[in-house]
Tab-separated table of C-alpha atoms in Angstrom:
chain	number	residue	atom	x	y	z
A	190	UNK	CA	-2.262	-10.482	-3.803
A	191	UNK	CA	-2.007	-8.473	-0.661
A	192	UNK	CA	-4.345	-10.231	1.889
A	193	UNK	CA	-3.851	-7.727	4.669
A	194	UNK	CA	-3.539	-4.332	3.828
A	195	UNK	CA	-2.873	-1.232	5.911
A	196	UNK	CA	-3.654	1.394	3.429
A	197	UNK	CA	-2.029	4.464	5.492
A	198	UNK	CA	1.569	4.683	5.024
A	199	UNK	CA	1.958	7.561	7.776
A	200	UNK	CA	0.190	9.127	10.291
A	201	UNK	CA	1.062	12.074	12.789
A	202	UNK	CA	-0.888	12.550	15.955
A	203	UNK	CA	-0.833	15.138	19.055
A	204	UNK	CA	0.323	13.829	22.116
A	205	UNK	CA	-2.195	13.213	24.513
A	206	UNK	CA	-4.707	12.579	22.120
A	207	UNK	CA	-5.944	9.260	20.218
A	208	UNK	CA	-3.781	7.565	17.375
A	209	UNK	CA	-5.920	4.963	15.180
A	210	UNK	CA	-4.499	2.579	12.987
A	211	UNK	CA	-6.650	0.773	10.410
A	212	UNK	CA	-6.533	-2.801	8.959
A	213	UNK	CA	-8.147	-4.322	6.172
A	214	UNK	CA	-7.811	-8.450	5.557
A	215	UNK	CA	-9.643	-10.048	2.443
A	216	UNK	CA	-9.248	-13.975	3.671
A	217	UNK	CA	-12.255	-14.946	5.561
A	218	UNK	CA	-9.775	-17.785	7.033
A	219	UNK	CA	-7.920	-15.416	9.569
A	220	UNK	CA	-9.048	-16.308	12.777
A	221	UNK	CA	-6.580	-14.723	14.973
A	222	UNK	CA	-5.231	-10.961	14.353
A	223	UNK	CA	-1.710	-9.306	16.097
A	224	UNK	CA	-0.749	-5.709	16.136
A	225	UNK	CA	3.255	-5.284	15.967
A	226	UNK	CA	5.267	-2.196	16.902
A	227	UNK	CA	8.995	-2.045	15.647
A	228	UNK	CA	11.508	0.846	16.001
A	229	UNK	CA	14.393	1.090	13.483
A	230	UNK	CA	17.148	-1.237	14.162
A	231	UNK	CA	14.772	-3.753	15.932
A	232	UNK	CA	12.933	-6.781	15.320
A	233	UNK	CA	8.808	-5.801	15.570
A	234	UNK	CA	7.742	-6.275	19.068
A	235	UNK	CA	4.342	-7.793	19.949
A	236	UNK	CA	1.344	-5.416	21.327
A	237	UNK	CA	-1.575	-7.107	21.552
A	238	UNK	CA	-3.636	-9.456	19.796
A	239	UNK	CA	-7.540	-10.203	18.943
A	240	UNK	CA	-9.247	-13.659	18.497
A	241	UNK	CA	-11.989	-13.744	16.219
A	242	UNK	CA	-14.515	-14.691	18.355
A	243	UNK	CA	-14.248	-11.419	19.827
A	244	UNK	CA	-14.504	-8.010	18.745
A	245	UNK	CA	-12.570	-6.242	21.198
A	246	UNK	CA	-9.601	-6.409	23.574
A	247	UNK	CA	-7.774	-4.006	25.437
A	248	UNK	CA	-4.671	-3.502	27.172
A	249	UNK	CA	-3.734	-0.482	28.800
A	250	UNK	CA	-3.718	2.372	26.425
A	251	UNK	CA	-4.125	-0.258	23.637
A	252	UNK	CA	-7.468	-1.379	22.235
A	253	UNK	CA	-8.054	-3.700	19.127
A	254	UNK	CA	-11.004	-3.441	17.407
A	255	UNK	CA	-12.580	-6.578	15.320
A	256	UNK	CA	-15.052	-6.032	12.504
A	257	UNK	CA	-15.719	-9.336	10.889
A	258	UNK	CA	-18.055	-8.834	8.650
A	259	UNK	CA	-16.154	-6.105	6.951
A	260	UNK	CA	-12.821	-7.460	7.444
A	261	UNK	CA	-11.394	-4.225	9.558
A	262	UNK	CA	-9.378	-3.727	12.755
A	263	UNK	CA	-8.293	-0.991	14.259
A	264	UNK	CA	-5.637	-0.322	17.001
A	265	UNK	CA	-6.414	2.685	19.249
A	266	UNK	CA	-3.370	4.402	21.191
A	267	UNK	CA	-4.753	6.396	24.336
A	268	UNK	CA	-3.371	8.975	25.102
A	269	UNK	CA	-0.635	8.749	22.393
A	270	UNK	CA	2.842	9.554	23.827
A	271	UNK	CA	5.987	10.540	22.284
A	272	UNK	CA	7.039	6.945	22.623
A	273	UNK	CA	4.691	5.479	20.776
A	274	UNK	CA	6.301	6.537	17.269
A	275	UNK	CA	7.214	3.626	15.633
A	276	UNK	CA	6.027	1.359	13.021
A	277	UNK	CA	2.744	-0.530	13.447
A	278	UNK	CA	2.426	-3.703	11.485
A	279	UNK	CA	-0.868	-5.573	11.647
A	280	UNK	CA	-0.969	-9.487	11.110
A	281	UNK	CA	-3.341	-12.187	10.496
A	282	UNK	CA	-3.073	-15.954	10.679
A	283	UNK	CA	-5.635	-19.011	10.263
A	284	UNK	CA	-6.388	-22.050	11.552
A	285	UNK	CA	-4.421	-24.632	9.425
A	286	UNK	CA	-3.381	-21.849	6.555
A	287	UNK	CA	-0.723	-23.647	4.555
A	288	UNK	CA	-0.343	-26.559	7.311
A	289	UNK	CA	0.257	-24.102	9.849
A	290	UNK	CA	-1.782	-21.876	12.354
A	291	UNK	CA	1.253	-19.779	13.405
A	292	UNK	CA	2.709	-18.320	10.166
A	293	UNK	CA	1.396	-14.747	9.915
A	294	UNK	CA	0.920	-12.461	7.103
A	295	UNK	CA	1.909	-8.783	7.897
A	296	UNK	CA	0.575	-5.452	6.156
A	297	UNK	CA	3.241	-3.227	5.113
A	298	UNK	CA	2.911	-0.924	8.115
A	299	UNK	CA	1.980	2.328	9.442
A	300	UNK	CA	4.480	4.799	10.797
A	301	UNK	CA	3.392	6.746	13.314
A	302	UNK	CA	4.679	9.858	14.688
A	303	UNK	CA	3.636	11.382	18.196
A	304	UNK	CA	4.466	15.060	18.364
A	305	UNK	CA	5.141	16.571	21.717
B	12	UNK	CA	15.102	-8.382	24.603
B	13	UNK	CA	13.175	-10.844	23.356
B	14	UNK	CA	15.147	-13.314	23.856
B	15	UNK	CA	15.410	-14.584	20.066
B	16	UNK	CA	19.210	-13.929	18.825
B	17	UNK	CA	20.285	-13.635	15.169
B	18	UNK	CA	23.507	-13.621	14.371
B	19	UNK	CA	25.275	-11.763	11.941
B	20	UNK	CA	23.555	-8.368	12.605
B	21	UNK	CA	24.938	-7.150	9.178
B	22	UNK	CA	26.091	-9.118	6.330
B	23	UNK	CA	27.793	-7.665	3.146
B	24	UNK	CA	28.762	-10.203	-0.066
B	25	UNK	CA	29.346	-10.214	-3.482
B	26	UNK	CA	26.325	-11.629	-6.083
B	27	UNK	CA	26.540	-15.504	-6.544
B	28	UNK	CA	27.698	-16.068	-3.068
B	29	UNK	CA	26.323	-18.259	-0.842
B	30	UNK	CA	25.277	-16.955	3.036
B	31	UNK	CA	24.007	-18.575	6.311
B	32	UNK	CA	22.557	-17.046	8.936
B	33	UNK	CA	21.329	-18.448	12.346
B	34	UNK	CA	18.886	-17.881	14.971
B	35	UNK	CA	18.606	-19.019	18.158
B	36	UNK	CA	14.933	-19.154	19.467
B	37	UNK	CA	13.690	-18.049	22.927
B	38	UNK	CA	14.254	-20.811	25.687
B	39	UNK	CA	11.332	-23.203	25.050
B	40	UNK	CA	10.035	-22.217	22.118
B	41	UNK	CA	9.748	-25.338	19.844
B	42	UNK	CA	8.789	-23.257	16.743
B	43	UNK	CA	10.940	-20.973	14.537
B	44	UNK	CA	10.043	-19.255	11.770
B	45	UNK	CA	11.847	-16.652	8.730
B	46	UNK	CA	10.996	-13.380	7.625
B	47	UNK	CA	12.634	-11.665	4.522
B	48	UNK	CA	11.556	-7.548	4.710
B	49	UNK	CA	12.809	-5.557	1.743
B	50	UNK	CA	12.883	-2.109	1.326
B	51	UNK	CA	8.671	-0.667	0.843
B	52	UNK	CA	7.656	-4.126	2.038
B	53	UNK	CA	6.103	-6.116	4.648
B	54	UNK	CA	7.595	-9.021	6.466
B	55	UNK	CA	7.334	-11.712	3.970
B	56	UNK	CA	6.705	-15.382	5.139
B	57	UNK	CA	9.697	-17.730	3.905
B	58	UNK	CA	9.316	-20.383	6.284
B	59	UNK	CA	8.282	-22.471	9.863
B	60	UNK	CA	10.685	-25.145	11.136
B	61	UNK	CA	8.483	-26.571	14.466
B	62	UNK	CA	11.119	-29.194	16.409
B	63	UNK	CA	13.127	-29.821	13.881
B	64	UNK	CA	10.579	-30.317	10.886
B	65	UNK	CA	9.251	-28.100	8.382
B	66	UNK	CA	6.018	-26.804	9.273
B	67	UNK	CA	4.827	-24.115	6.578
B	68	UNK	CA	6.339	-22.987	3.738
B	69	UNK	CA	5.770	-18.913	2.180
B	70	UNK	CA	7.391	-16.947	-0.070
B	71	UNK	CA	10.600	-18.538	-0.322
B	72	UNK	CA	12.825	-19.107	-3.292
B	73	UNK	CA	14.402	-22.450	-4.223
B	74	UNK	CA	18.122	-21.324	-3.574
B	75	UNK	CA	17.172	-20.474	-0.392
B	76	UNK	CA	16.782	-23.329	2.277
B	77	UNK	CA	16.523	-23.663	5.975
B	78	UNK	CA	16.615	-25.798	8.802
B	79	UNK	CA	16.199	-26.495	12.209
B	80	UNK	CA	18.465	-28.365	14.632
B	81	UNK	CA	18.278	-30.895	17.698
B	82	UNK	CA	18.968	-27.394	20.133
B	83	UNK	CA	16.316	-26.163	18.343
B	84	UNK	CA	18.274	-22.990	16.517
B	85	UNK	CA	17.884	-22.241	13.203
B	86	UNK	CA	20.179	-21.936	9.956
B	87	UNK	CA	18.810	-19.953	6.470
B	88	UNK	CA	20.748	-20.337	3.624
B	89	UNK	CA	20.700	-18.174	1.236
B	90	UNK	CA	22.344	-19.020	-2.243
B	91	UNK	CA	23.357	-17.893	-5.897
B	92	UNK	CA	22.906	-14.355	-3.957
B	93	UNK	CA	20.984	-11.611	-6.267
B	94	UNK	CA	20.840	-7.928	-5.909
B	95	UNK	CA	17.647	-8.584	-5.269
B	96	UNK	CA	17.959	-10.413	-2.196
B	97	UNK	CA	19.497	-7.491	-0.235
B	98	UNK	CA	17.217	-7.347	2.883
B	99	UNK	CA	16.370	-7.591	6.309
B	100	UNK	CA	15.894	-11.225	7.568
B	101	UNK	CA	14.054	-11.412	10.940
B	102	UNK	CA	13.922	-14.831	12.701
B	103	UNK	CA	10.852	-15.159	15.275
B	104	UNK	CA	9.883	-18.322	17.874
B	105	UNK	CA	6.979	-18.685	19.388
B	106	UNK	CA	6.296	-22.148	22.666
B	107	UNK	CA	3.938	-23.962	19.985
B	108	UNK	CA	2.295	-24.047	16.445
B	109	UNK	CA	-0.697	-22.587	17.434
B	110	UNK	CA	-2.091	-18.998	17.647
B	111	UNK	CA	0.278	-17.575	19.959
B	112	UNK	CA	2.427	-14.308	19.571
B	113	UNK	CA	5.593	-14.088	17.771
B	114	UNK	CA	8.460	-12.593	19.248
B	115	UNK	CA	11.036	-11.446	16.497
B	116	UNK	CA	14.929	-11.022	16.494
B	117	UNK	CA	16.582	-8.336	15.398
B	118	UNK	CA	17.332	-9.101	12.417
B	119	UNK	CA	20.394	-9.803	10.062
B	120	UNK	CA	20.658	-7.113	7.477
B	121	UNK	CA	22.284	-8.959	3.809
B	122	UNK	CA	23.686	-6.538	1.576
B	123	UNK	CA	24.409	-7.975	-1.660
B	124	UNK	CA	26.752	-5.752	-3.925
């Protein structure tokens, strides 16, 4: 049972304009959600992160967007660059989930591809 | 660099063999925890080690096992080695068990032939 699910395997955007990655989570225990870049050959790299007592945070060109109530975030990239292409991952974790808050579970990702 | 080192960075052995590989967490991180990513998948949870005792336990077989030492580094063995178990391993640490980011290795890649 997948409990966080990014349901776009790919996605190509125009540089300069906005990339949006979507995130669906079916346990209402995740209280704390991470989005993850990672470029082949590397480990994923952390890019921001949302608690859920909030339904926004931003950083830079990098805003997370929290819906609780229908278990949905979204990572917006703007502008998108070239750089950006990569794989997104999004993660969850809970309060005390298996005995543990830190353990997260990752979606399969989202490769996305910035063309000049 | 984030500072987390895994070590082999590729690993090739036959089926039935029996693998380690270790990770060596960012400078005061306390907790370390195992990935397993095979091909079409996500990073899989195997397991947390937090300084020097198991923490939180995932997805992770019995002939697989891991542990965490007084330096605080990390061993996974991996054992009775399937076809199956060809994959990237990625090794993260974060300061505390808490929610705080993870910040990942690169990785061991385990070919089993």
């Amino acid at each position: 049972d997948q409990q966080v699910k990014q349901n776009s395997p790919s996605l190509s955007v125009q540089e300069g304009r906005i990339s949006i990655l979507n995130c669906d989570y079916t346990n209402s225990m995740f209280d704390y959600f991470l989005w993850y870049k990672k470029y082949p050959a590397e480990g994923p790299t952390f890019l921001i992160s949302i608690s859920s007592i909030k339904d926004k945070n931003e950083d830079g060109r990098f805003t997370v967007f929290l819906n609780k109530s229908a278990k949905h975030l979204s990572l917006h990239i703007v502008p998108s660059q070239p750089g950006d292409s990569a794989v997104y991952f999004c993660a969850a974790s809970a309060s005390n989930y298996g005995g543990s808050q830190g353990n997260l579970i990752f979606g399969k990702g989202t490769k996305l591809s910035v063309k000049p | 660099d984030s500072g987390v080192t895994q070590t082999p960075k590729h690993l090739i052995t036959a089926t039935g063999q029996r693998v380690t590989l270790r990770c060596s967490p960012r400078s005061g991180d306390l907790s370390v925890y195992w990935y397993q990513q095979s091909l079409d998948q996500g990073l899989q949870f195997l397991i947390q080690y937090y300084n020097g005792e198991e923490r939180a336990k995932g997805n992770i077989l019995e002939r697989f096992s891991a542990q965490q030492f007084p330096d605080l580094h990390s061993e996974l063995n991996l054992s009775s080695l399937e076809l199956g178990d060809s994959a990237l391993y990625f090794c993260a640490s974060s300061l505390a068990s808490g929610h705080s980011p993870l910040h990942f290795g690169n990785g061991t890649r385990l070919t089993v032939t």
